[in-house]
Coordinates of C-alpha atoms in Angstrom, one line a residue:
Chain A
E312 CA 44.6 33.4 -85.5
T313 CA 44.2 34.9 -81.8
G314 CA 45.4 31.8 -80.0
V315 CA 42.0 30.6 -78.8
T316 CA 40.5 27.8 -80.8
Q317 CA 37.2 26.5 -80.3
T318 CA 35.4 23.6 -81.4
P319 CA 33.0 22.6 -83.1
R320 CA 32.5 25.9 -85.2
H321 CA 28.6 24.9 -85.7
L322 CA 26.4 22.4 -83.9
V323 CA 22.7 21.6 -84.5
M324 CA 21.2 19.6 -81.6
G325 CA 17.9 18.5 -80.4
M326 CA 16.3 19.5 -76.9
T327 CA 17.0 16.1 -75.8
N328 CA 20.6 15.6 -76.7
K329 CA 23.8 16.1 -74.7
K330 CA 26.8 17.8 -76.4
S331 CA 30.0 19.8 -75.4
L332 CA 31.7 22.9 -76.9
K333 CA 35.6 22.7 -76.3
C334 CA 38.0 25.9 -76.0
E335 CA 41.7 26.0 -75.8
Q336 CA 44.1 28.8 -75.3
H337 CA 47.6 28.9 -76.2
L338 CA 48.8 32.1 -74.6
G339 CA 49.9 31.0 -71.4
H340 CA 46.7 33.2 -69.8
N341 CA 45.3 32.5 -66.5
A342 CA 41.5 33.1 -67.0
M343 CA 39.2 31.6 -69.3
Y344 CA 35.4 32.7 -70.0
W345 CA 32.2 31.9 -71.7
Y346 CA 30.2 34.4 -73.3
K347 CA 26.8 34.2 -75.2
Q348 CA 26.2 36.3 -78.2
S349 CA 22.8 36.7 -79.2
A350 CA 21.5 39.2 -82.1
K351 CA 21.2 42.9 -81.2
K352 CA 21.9 41.8 -77.5
P353 CA 25.1 42.8 -75.4
L354 CA 27.5 40.0 -75.0
E355 CA 26.4 37.9 -71.8
L356 CA 29.0 36.5 -69.4
M357 CA 28.2 33.2 -68.5
F358 CA 31.3 31.7 -66.7
V359 CA 34.7 32.9 -65.6
Y360 CA 37.6 30.5 -64.5
S361 CA 40.7 31.8 -62.9
L362 CA 43.6 29.3 -62.4
E363 CA 41.0 26.4 -63.1
E364 CA 38.5 27.6 -60.2
R365 CA 35.1 29.1 -61.2
V366 CA 35.1 32.8 -59.9
E367 CA 32.0 33.8 -61.4
N368 CA 28.5 32.2 -62.4
N369 CA 26.1 34.9 -63.6
S370 CA 22.9 32.8 -62.9
V371 CA 23.3 30.6 -65.8
P372 CA 20.6 27.9 -66.0
S373 CA 22.1 24.5 -64.8
R374 CA 21.5 23.0 -68.4
F375 CA 24.7 24.7 -69.3
S376 CA 27.6 22.8 -67.3
P377 CA 31.2 24.3 -67.4
E378 CA 34.3 22.1 -67.0
C379 CA 38.0 23.7 -66.8
P380 CA 40.5 20.9 -66.2
N381 CA 43.5 23.0 -66.7
S382 CA 44.5 26.6 -67.6
S383 CA 44.3 25.9 -71.1
H384 CA 41.1 24.0 -71.7
L385 CA 37.4 25.2 -71.0
F386 CA 34.4 23.0 -71.7
L387 CA 30.8 23.8 -71.8
H388 CA 28.7 21.0 -71.5
L389 CA 25.2 20.9 -72.9
H390 CA 21.7 19.1 -72.2
T391 CA 18.3 19.5 -72.4
L392 CA 18.7 22.8 -74.1
Q393 CA 15.6 25.0 -75.2
P394 CA 15.4 26.9 -78.4
E395 CA 16.2 30.3 -77.0
D396 CA 19.5 28.9 -76.1
S397 CA 20.5 29.2 -80.0
A398 CA 23.3 31.6 -80.1
L399 CA 27.0 32.1 -80.7
Y400 CA 28.9 30.9 -77.8
L401 CA 32.3 32.5 -77.4
C402 CA 35.1 31.3 -75.6
A403 CA 37.9 34.0 -74.2
S404 CA 41.0 34.1 -72.4
S405 CA 42.9 36.9 -70.3
Q406 CA 46.0 37.2 -68.4
D407 CA 44.1 37.2 -65.3
A408 CA 40.6 37.8 -64.1
L409 CA 41.4 40.5 -61.5
N410 CA 41.8 43.3 -64.1
T411 CA 39.7 44.3 -67.0
G412 CA 42.6 43.7 -69.6
E413 CA 42.2 42.4 -73.4
L414 CA 39.9 39.3 -73.9
F415 CA 41.4 37.4 -76.6
F416 CA 38.4 35.7 -78.2
G417 CA 37.8 32.4 -80.3
E418 CA 35.9 32.3 -83.5
G419 CA 32.6 31.0 -81.5
S420 CA 30.6 27.7 -81.9
R421 CA 27.1 28.6 -83.6
L422 CA 24.6 26.7 -81.6
T423 CA 21.2 25.9 -83.1
V424 CA 18.7 24.0 -80.6
L425 CA 15.8 22.4 -82.7
Chain B
T1256 CA 23.3 47.9 -62.9
Q1257 CA 25.8 49.2 -65.3
L1258 CA 24.5 49.5 -68.9
L1259 CA 26.4 50.7 -72.0
E1260 CA 24.2 51.7 -75.1
Q1261 CA 25.5 52.0 -78.3
S1262 CA 24.2 54.1 -81.3
P1263 CA 23.4 53.5 -84.1
Q1264 CA 22.6 49.8 -84.2
F1265 CA 23.1 49.5 -87.9
L1266 CA 25.0 51.9 -90.2
S1267 CA 25.3 51.1 -94.2
I1268 CA 27.6 53.7 -96.0
Q1269 CA 29.4 54.0 -99.2
E1270 CA 33.4 53.8 -99.4
G1271 CA 34.8 57.1 -98.7
E1272 CA 32.3 58.4 -96.3
N1273 CA 33.1 59.3 -92.7
L1274 CA 31.1 57.8 -89.7
T1275 CA 31.0 58.1 -85.8
V1276 CA 30.0 55.4 -83.5
Y1277 CA 28.8 56.3 -79.8
C1278 CA 28.9 54.1 -76.6
N1279 CA 27.2 56.0 -73.8
S1280 CA 26.5 55.3 -70.0
S1281 CA 25.3 56.9 -67.0
S1282 CA 27.9 55.0 -65.0
V1283 CA 31.5 55.8 -64.8
F1284 CA 34.0 53.1 -66.0
S1285 CA 37.6 52.7 -65.0
S1286 CA 38.7 51.9 -68.9
L1287 CA 37.0 51.5 -72.2
Q1288 CA 37.7 49.0 -74.8
W1289 CA 36.5 48.8 -78.4
Y1290 CA 36.6 45.3 -80.0
R1291 CA 35.8 44.7 -83.9
Q1292 CA 34.0 41.5 -84.8
E1293 CA 34.0 40.4 -88.4
P1294 CA 31.6 37.7 -89.6
G1295 CA 32.6 34.6 -88.6
E1296 CA 35.0 35.7 -86.1
G1297 CA 35.4 36.4 -82.6
P1298 CA 35.9 40.0 -81.3
V1299 CA 39.4 41.4 -81.8
L1300 CA 40.4 44.6 -79.5
L1301 CA 41.2 47.6 -81.1
V1302 CA 42.0 50.0 -78.5
T1303 CA 41.8 50.6 -74.9
V1304 CA 41.3 54.2 -73.4
V1305 CA 41.7 54.9 -69.5
T1306 CA 42.0 58.6 -69.1
G1307 CA 38.9 60.9 -69.1
G1308 CA 39.5 62.8 -72.2
E1309 CA 41.8 60.5 -73.8
V1310 CA 42.1 60.5 -77.8
K1311 CA 43.8 57.6 -79.5
K1312 CA 44.4 57.4 -83.3
L1313 CA 44.4 54.1 -84.9
K1314 CA 45.3 55.0 -88.4
R1315 CA 41.8 55.8 -89.8
L1316 CA 40.2 55.5 -86.3
T1317 CA 40.0 58.0 -83.8
F1318 CA 38.7 56.8 -80.4
Q1319 CA 37.8 59.2 -77.8
F1320 CA 37.0 58.7 -73.7
G1321 CA 34.6 61.2 -72.4
D1322 CA 36.0 63.7 -69.6
A1323 CA 33.8 61.9 -67.0
R1324 CA 34.7 58.5 -68.2
K1325 CA 30.7 57.7 -68.8
D1326 CA 30.9 57.9 -72.8
S1327 CA 33.4 57.2 -75.7
S1328 CA 33.1 57.6 -79.5
L1329 CA 34.7 56.0 -82.4
H1330 CA 35.1 57.8 -85.7
I1331 CA 36.2 56.4 -88.8
T1332 CA 37.5 58.8 -91.8
A1333 CA 37.2 57.6 -95.4
A1334 CA 35.6 54.2 -94.6
Q1335 CA 36.5 51.1 -96.6
P1336 CA 35.0 48.0 -97.3
G1337 CA 37.4 46.4 -95.0
D1338 CA 36.2 48.2 -92.0
T1339 CA 32.7 46.2 -92.3
G1340 CA 31.7 44.4 -89.0
L1341 CA 30.5 44.7 -85.7
Y1342 CA 31.9 47.2 -83.3
L1343 CA 31.6 46.5 -79.8
C1344 CA 32.5 48.9 -76.8
A1345 CA 33.3 47.4 -73.2
G1346 CA 33.5 49.4 -70.1
G1347 CA 35.7 48.2 -67.3
D1348 CA 34.3 48.7 -63.8
N1349 CA 36.3 48.6 -60.5
Q1350 CA 34.8 45.6 -58.9
G1351 CA 36.5 42.3 -59.7
G1352 CA 37.5 43.2 -63.2
K1353 CA 34.1 42.5 -65.0
L1354 CA 33.7 43.9 -68.9
I1355 CA 30.4 45.2 -69.4
F1356 CA 29.7 45.1 -73.2
G1357 CA 27.4 47.4 -75.5
Q1358 CA 25.0 45.8 -77.7
G1359 CA 27.1 46.7 -80.8
T1360 CA 27.0 48.8 -84.1
E1361 CA 26.8 46.7 -87.2
L1362 CA 28.8 48.7 -89.8
S1363 CA 28.3 47.9 -93.7
V1364 CA 30.5 49.8 -96.0
K1365 CA 29.7 49.3 -99.8
P1366 CA 32.3 49.7 -102.4

């Protein structure tokens, strides 16, 4: 139990569906992240939120839309995805986004796009 | 662009053997972290090294940060099946706190 919970753990969706991934952290951290993990590739940072404000967006396609309603919750809204978007999506939190301190990861949401 | 290259990408060994995983870059990092990710789980931090030449030990795991802070190694002594997992190195830069991850080393330790 890392203190970061992700739901759903597995998701299968068609290219025309709309779905959302949810992340909740119970650690009192100020920063939350979405990462994409694909086989044989480095973890790819998608979005960073610090105190509910987006501080980084690494040129992620607009079919991925993040939402951070408060410092404990983070969502990733998905629509009209492509098969190459199939991957493990990891949520993480840290004390703050300014220093490269420890990241606490959730167990991930395994996404399959048909 | 800062990159971290890990080697080997895959390693399959017998229980009791020793192994070393490498993490190399042409860039200097302010710190270097090692994570382990078990199947079906998210990565979990093992150690952070911040000083060039620093060596840290965690039971059978020994971590070293290169003198120039461009590379790191993880050595496991007498590997056990419980060490099986994906080992990730991550370098901290000095620009806004972003972590740069390597592609990982997948370790399988057979009984």
